[in-house]
XYZ file of C-alpha atoms in Angstrom:
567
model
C 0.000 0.000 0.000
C 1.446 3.547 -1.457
C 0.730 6.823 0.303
C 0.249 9.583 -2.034
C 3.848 11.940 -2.264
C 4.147 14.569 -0.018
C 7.667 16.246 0.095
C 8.119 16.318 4.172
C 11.274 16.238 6.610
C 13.158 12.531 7.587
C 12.352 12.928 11.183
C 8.269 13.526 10.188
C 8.949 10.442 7.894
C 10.530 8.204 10.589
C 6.822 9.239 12.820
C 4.495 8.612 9.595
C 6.358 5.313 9.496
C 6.045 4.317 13.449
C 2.383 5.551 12.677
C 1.908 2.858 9.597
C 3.146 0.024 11.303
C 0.866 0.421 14.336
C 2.608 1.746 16.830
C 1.235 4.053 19.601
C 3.826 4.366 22.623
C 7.349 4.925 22.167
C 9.833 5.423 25.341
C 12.409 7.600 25.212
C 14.738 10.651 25.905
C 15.850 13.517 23.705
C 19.160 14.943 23.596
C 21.023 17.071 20.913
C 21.188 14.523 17.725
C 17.837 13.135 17.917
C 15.671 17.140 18.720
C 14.508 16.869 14.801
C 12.791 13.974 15.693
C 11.487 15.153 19.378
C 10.724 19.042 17.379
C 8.529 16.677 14.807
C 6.846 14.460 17.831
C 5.332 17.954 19.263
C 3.062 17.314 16.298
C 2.317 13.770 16.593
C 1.498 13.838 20.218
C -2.365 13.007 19.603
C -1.110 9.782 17.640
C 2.002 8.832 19.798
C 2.037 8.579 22.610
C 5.953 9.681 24.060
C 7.290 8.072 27.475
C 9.883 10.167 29.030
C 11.754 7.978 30.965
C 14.765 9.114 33.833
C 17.447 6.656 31.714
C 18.139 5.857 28.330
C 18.360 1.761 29.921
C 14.856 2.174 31.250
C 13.436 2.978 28.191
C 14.691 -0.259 26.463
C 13.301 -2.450 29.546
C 10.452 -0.528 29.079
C 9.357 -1.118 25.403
C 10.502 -5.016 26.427
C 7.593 -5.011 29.232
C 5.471 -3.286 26.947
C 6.406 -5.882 23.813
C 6.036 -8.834 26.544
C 2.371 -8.319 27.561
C 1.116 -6.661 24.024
C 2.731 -8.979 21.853
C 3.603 -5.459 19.966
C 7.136 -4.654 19.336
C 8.387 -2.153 21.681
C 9.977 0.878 20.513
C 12.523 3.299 22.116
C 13.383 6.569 20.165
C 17.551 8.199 22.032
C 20.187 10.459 21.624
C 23.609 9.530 19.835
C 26.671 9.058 22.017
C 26.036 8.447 26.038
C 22.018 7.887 24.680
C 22.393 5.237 22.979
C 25.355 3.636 24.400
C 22.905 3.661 27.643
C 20.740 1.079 25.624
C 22.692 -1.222 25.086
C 22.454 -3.988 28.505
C 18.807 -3.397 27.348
C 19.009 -4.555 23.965
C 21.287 -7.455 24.809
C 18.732 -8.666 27.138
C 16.137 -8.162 24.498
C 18.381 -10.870 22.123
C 18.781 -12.980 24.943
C 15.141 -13.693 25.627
C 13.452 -13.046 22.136
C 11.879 -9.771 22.661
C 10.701 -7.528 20.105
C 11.831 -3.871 20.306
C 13.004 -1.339 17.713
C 15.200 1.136 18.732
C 15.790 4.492 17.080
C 19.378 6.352 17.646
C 20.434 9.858 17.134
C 23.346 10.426 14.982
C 25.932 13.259 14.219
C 25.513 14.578 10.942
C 27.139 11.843 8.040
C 29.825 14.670 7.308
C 30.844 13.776 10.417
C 30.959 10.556 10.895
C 34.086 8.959 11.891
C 35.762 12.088 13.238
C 35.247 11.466 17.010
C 32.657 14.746 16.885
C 30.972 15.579 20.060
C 29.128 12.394 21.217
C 29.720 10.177 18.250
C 30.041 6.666 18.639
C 30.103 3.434 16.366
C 26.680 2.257 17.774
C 26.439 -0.276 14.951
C 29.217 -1.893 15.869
C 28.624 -1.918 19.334
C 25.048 -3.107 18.722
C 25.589 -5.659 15.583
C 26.516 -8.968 17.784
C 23.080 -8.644 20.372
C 20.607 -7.523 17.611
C 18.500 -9.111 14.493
C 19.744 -6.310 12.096
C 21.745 -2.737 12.817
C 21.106 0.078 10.344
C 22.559 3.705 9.980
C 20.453 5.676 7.919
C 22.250 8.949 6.639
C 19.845 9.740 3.589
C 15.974 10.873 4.191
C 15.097 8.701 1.575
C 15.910 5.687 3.552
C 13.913 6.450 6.559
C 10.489 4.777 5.538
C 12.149 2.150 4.040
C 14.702 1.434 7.125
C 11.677 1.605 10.024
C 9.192 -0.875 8.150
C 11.887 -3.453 7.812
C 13.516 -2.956 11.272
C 9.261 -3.755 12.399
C 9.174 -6.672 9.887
C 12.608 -8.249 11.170
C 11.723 -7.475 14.800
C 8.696 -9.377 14.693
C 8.767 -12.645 12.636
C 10.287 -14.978 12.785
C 11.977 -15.140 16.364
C 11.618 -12.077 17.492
C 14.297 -9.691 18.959
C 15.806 -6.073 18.881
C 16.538 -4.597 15.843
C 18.738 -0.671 15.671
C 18.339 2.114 13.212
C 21.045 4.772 13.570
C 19.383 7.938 12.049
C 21.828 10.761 10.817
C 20.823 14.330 11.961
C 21.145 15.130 8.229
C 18.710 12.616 7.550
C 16.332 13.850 9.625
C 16.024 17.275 8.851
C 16.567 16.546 4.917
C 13.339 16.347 2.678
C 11.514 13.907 0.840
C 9.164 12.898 -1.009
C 7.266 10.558 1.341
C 6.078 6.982 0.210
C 5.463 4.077 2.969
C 5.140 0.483 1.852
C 5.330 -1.125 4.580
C 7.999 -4.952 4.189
C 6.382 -7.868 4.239
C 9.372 -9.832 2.364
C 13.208 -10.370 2.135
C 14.582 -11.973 -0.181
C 17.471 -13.593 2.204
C 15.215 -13.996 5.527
C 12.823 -16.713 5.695
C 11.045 -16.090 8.922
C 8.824 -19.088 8.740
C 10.308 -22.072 8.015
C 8.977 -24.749 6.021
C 7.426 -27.714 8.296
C 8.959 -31.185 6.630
C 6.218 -33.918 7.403
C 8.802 -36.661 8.055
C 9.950 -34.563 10.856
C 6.175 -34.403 12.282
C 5.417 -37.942 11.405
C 8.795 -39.096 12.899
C 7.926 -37.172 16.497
C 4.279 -38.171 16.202
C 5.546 -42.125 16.153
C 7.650 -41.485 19.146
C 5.415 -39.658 21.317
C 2.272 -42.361 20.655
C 4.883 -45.534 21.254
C 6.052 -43.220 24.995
C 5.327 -44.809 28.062
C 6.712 -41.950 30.566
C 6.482 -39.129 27.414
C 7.553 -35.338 28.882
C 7.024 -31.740 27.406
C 9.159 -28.869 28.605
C 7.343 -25.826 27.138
C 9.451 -22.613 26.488
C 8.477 -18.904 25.544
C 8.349 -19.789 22.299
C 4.914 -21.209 22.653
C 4.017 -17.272 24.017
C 5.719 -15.735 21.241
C 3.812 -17.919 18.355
C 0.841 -17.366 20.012
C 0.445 -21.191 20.027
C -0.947 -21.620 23.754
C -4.519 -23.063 22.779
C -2.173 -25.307 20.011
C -0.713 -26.515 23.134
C -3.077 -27.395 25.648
C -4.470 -29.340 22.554
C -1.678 -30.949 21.899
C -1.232 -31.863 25.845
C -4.848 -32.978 26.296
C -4.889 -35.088 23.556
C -2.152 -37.427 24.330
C -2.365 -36.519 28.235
C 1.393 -35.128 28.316
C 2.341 -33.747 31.461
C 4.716 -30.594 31.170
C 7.101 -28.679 32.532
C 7.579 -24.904 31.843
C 10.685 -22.265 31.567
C 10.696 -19.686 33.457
C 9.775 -17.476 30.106
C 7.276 -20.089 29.288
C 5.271 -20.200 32.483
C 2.314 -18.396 31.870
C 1.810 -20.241 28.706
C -0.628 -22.531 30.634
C -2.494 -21.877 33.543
C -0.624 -22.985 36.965
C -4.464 -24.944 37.922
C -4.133 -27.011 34.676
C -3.214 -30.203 35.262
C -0.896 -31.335 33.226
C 1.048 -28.666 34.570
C 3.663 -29.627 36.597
C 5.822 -26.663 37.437
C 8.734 -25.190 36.709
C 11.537 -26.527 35.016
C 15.201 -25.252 36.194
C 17.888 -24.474 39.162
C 15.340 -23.051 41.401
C 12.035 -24.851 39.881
C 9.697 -27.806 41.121
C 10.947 -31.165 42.271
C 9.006 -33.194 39.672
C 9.903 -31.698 36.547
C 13.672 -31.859 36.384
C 13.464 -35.391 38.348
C 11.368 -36.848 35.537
C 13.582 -34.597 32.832
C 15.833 -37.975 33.625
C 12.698 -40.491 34.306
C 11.093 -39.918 31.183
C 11.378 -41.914 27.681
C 10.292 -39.305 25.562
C 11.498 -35.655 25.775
C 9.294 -32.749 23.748
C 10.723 -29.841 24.189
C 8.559 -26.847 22.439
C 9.852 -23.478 22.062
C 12.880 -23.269 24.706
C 16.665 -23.365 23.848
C 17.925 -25.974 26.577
C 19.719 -22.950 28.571
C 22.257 -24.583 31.234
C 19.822 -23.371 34.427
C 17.308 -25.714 32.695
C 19.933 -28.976 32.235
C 22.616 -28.428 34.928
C 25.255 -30.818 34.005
C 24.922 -31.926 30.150
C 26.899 -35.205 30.221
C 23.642 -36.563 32.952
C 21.145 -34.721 31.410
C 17.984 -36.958 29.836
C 20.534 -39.334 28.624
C 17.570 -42.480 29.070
C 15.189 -40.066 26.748
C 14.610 -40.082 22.907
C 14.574 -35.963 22.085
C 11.936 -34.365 20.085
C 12.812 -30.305 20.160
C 10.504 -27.852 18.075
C 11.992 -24.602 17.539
C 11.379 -21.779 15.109
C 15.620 -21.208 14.949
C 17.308 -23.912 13.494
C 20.220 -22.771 15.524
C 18.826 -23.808 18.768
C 18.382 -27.504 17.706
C 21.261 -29.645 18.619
C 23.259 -26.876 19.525
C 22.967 -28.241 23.718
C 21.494 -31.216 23.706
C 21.837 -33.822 20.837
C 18.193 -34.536 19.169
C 16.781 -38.054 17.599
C 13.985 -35.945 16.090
C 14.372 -32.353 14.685
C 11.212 -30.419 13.997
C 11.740 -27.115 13.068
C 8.882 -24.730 12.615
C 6.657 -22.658 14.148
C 5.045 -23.743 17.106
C 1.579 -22.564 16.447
C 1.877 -24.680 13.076
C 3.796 -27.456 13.930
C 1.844 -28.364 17.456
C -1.118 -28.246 15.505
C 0.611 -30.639 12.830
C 1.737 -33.041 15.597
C -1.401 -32.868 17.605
C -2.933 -33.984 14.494
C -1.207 -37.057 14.311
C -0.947 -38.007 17.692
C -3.446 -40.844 19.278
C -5.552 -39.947 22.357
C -3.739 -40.999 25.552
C -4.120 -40.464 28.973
C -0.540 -41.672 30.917
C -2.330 -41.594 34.019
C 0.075 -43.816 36.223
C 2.983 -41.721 34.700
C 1.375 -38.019 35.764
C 0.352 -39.243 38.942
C 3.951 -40.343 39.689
C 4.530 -36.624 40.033
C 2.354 -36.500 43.298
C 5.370 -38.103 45.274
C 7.437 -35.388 44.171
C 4.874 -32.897 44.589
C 4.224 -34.057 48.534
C 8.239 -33.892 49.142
C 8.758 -30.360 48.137
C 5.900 -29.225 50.008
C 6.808 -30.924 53.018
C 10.756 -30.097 52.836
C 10.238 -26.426 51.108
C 6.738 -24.976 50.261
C 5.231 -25.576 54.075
C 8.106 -24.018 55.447
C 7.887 -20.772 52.910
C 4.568 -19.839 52.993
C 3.199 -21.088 56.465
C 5.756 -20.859 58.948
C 5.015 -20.439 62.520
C 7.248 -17.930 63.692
C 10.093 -15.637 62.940
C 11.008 -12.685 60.355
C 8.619 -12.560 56.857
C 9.325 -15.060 54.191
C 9.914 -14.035 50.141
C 7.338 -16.366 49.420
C 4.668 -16.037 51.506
C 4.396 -12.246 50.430
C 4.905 -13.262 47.180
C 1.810 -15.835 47.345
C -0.574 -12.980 49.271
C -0.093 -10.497 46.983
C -1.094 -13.425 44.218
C -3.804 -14.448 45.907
C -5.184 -10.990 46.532
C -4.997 -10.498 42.686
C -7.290 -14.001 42.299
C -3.722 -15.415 40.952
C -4.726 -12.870 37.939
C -2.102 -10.331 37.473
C 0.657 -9.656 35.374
C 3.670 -10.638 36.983
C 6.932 -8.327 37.093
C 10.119 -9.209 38.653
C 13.964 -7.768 39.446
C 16.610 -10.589 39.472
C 17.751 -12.190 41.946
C 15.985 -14.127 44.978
C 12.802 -12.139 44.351
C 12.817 -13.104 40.679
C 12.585 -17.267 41.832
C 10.137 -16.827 44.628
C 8.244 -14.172 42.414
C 7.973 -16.904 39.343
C 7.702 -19.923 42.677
C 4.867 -17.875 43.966
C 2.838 -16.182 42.676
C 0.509 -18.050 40.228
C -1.257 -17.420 36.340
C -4.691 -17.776 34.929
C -3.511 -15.918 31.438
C -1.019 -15.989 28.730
C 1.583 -13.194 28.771
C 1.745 -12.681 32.535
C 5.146 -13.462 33.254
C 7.632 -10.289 32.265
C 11.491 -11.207 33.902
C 14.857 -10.942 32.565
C 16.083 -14.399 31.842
C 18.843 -14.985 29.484
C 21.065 -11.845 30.669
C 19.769 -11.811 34.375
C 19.725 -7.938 34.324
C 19.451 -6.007 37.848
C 17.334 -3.326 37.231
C 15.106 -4.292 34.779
C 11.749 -4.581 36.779
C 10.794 -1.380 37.462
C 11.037 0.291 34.318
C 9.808 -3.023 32.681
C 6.707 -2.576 34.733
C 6.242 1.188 33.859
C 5.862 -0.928 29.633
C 3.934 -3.710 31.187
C 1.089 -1.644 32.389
C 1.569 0.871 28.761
C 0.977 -2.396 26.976
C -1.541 -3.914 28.914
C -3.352 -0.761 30.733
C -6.560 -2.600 32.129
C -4.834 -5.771 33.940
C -3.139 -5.233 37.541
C 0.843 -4.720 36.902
C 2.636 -6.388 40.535
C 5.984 -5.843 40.658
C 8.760 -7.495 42.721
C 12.342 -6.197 43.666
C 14.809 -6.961 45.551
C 16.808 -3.807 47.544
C 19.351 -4.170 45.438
C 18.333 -4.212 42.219
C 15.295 -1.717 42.918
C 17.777 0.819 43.352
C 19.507 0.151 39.939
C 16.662 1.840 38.386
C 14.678 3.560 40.686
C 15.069 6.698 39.285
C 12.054 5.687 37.234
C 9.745 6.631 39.991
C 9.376 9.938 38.165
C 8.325 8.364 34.957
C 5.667 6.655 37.231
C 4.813 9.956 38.641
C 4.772 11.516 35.620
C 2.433 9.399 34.423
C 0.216 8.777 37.177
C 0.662 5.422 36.549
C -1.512 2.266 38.808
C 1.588 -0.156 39.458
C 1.944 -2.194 42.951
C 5.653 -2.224 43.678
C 6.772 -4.870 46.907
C 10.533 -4.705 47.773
C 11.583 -7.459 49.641
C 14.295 -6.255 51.712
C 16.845 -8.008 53.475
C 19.529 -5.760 53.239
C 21.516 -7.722 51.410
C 22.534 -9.311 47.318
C 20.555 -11.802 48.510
C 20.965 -14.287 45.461
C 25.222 -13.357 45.654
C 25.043 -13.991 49.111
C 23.138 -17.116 48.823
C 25.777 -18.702 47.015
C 28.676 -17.240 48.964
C 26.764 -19.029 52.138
C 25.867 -22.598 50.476
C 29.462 -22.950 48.189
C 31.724 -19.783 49.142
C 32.012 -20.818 53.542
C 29.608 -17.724 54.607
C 32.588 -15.222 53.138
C 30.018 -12.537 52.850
C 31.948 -10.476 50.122
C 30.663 -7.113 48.708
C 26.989 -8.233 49.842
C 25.609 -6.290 52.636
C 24.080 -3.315 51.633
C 23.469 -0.662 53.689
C 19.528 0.914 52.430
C 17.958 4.038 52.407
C 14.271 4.608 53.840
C 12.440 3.260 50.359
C 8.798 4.309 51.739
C 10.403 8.080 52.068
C 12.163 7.528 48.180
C 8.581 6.834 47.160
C 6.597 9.678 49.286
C 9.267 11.776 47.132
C 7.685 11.144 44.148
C 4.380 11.294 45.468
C 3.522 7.438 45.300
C 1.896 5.801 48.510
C 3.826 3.281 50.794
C 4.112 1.276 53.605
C 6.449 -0.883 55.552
C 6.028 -4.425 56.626
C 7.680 -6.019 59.112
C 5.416 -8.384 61.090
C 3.678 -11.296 59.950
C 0.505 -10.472 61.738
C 0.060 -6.867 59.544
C 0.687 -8.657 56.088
C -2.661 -9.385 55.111
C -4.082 -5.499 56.043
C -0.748 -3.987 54.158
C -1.552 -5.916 51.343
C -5.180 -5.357 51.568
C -4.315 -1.229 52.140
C -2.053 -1.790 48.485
C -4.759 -2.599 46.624
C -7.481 -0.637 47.930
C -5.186 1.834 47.069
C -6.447 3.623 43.301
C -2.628 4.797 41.677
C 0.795 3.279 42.088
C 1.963 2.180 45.444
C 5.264 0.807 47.223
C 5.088 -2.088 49.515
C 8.581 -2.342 51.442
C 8.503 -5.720 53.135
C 11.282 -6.859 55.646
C 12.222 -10.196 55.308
C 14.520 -12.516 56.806
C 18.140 -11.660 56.162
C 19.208 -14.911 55.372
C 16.372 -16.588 53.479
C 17.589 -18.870 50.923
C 15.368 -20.261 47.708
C 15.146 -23.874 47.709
C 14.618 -26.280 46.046
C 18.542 -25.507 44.240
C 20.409 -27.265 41.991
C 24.002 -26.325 41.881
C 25.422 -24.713 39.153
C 26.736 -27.768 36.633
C 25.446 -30.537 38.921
C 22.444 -32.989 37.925
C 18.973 -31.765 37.297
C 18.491 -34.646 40.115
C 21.047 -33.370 42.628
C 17.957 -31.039 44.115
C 19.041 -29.073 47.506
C 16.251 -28.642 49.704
C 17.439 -27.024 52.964
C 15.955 -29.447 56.162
């Protein structure tokens, strides 16, 4: 589709273009290289909606929360130099974990280029290894051209981040404006073609299975194949086992649903990772917190992995049957072929596992009898206030496993965490997106008090915005995942770990948000309760134990089956 000419600047362009391709929020902060595009923005402001965030890293952890929970790309519009080098832990962690986001750079005038003028930098070269595709632009003409493929690479496919470096020349130059929008590249092939041997070949192991397993990955999320896979599930009664990306991809009450898969995840899933016959793994890349040690990992198993990157197959794990594909297509493929089953002594077997950890770990988490608060049983009461119907926000760290342990999903997309790059900082402003992208379901967010203060200068973007977000820090004045480790493998040498906090509720009065403090077990329900009776963004602070540890563990490189529990 062809827009009639009109002859219009490159930085009006680049907005027509974000227009055309359906966006309607873009996060970001201006500085001297990218004011064309800000100056045209002032006239776009009833069709874009513009973010101003406190940091040029929140932004890109924004537009990820906002891609995670819209299923839009998420799109981020700096400043050359400091700007955009500030994006970059944010784009990384955008490759790492799949996530959609275009982001737009301010450049020094192309004259310029390459003679170290005031902040220039090489930001494709920085920004080529963690992205899809990195593109300078330094004619006008490019613009419309540049943005609608940056959108179409972004978002097929597997997604991830994609960079356009936009010359300052190039975006006050003219142009005669045309959009037609990409829809095909000659050298990409974002959908690969589904070989029927492949499907017939997995079909014939999974109906001959006696003990047959699914670990199910974000990539069922991000092919929008979650009713594909309960299908497929239900059909052949396949228990399963989800990421910690993949978790909301069924509901925690269905139940085939066995937990999570992973250092920190549920007893029964990695123990019958290396019980089962058949392994299905669907949409997840076999990442080393999911296997531990690879030499004892599923070695008894025949391995069926669907994957949408052909990469990702074989690459950790050897595979007897390939199928690569797009979930949503090649579930429904398989599903098609399978025959109806039930493996009813096999699911059940899970019970035993089920009854250990909750005698050994989840008893002694959410109910105990005495002592400081517990992660996880604020974690479970702020899920349970919510009806276990929530989007789901984390930091890294402790809070990130009992956030994902805890608290518990009734819809797709409710599960927004850094996972590949582990990045401190990214929950709040990954909230602020979360609630952009998904405005009219409850955005909780967890931190711990380290990583909360990474980013909390995005309290003001929250102000700002008069934003409804429900922040709990659990504090324990300490790294708490850092110094979990340095107390179970490093003999208690408490190294660079104890941290010495401000007064968070009187950071958040600051900016005009609501809070509270929590220290006793008998005012948790009424400060919870107070949170969300609350109407606009409010900070929880709870005080937890100093030394609480997240169990069940399995040591870095060990077993899946070598499961610490802490009696």
């Amino acid at each position: 589709m062809k827009e009639e000419q009109e002859k219009i600047k490159g930085s009006e362009a680049l907005l027509k273009t974000l227009i055309a391709e359906g966006v309607d929020t873009v996060f970001g902060y201006p500085g001297g290289q990218a004011i064309p595009i800000y100056d045209s923005l002032y006239d776009y402001e009833d069709k874009l909606k513009h973010v101003l965030v406190r940091h040029e890293q929140g932004a890109v952890h924004a537009a990820q929360g906002y891609a995670r929970v819209s299923g839009k790309a998420g799109v981020v519009i700096v400043t050359s130099g400091p700007g955009a080098t500030n994006t970059i832990t944010g784009i990384a962690d955008a490759m790492l974990d799949s996530t959609p986001v275009v982001v737009i750079s301010g450049q020094v005038p192309s004259p310029l280029l390459g003679s170290d003028a005031f902040q220039e930098i090489d930001v494709i070269g920085i920004a080529q290894p963690i992205t899809k595709w990195a593109y300078q632009v330094r004619k006008a003409e490019e613009i419309a051209w540049a943005v609608s493929r940056a959108f179409y690479i972004a978002s097929t496919g597997r997604p991830g981040p994609v960079v356009i470096d936009l010359a300052k020349d190039a975006q006050v130059g003219l142009v005669n404006y045309v959009y037609e929008k990409v829809d095909h590249i000659r050298s990409y092939q974002p959908l690969p073609d589904i070989d029927p041997q492949q499907i017939a070949a997995a079909a014939e192991l999974i109906n001959k299975a006696q003990k047959p397993f699914v670990l199910v990955g974000q990539g069922v999320i991000l092919s929008h194949a979650e009713e594909e896979l309960k299908a497929f599930l239900e059909k052949a009664g396949l228990p399963a086992g989800m990421t910690v990306l993949g978790l909301s991809a069924l509901p925690s009450s269905h139940p085939l649903n066995k937990g999570m898969l992973g250092m920190h995840g549920n007893v029964g899933p990695n123990r019958k990772t290396n019980e089962c016959d058949v392994l299905i793994a669907v949409g997840m890349r076999f990442d080393d917190r999911v296997t531990g040690d690879l030499a004892t990992y599923a070695k008894q198993a025949k391995i069926i992995h669907l994957d949408i990157d052909i990469s990702e197959i074989g690459k950790n794990v050897p595979v007897t049957v390939p199928v690569c594909g797009d979930a949503k297509a090649t579930l429904s493929a398989l599903t098609a072929l399978l025959k109806e089953a039930e493996h009813t002594a096999w699911a059940a077997s899970f019970e035993a596992d089920e009854r250990e950890e909750d005698e050994k770990v989840i008893r002694r988490e959410l109910h105990p009898a005495e002592g400081a608060l517990k992660m996880g049983e604020v974690v479970r009461k702020v899920s349970e206030a919510v009806g276990h119907d929530a989007v789901l926000v984390t930091d890294v760290g402790q809070n990130q496993m009992m956030g994902v342990r805890y608290f518990k999903y009734s819809r797709t997309r409710s599960v927004v965490t850094s996972g590949g790059l582990g990045t401190m900082g990214f929950g709040l402003p990954a909230a602020i997106g979360a609630k952009f992208g998904a405005p009219d379901r409850t955005v909780c967010y967890f931190a711990g008090d380290g990583g909360f203060q990474m980013t909390m200068q995005e309290l003001g973007t929250i102000m700002q915005e008069n934003l409804n977000i429900k922040m709990i820090i659990l504090n324990n004045d300490f790294l708490g995942m850092v110094r979990q480790w340095q107390e179970l493998f490093f003999h208690e040498r408490y190294s660079g770990t104890v941290m010495k906090n401000p007064d968070f509720a009187a950071i958040s009065r600051a900016y005009g948000i609501h809070s509270r403090l929590v220290e006793k077990r008998e005012d948790l329900d009424e400060a919870v309760a107070e949170m969300f009776r609350h109407d606009g963004s409010y900070l929880l602070v709870a005080n937890v134990e100093q030394q609480g540890l997240v169990y069940p563990m399995i040591p870095a490189g060990a077993c899946i089956t070598n499961i610490l529990m802490g009696e």
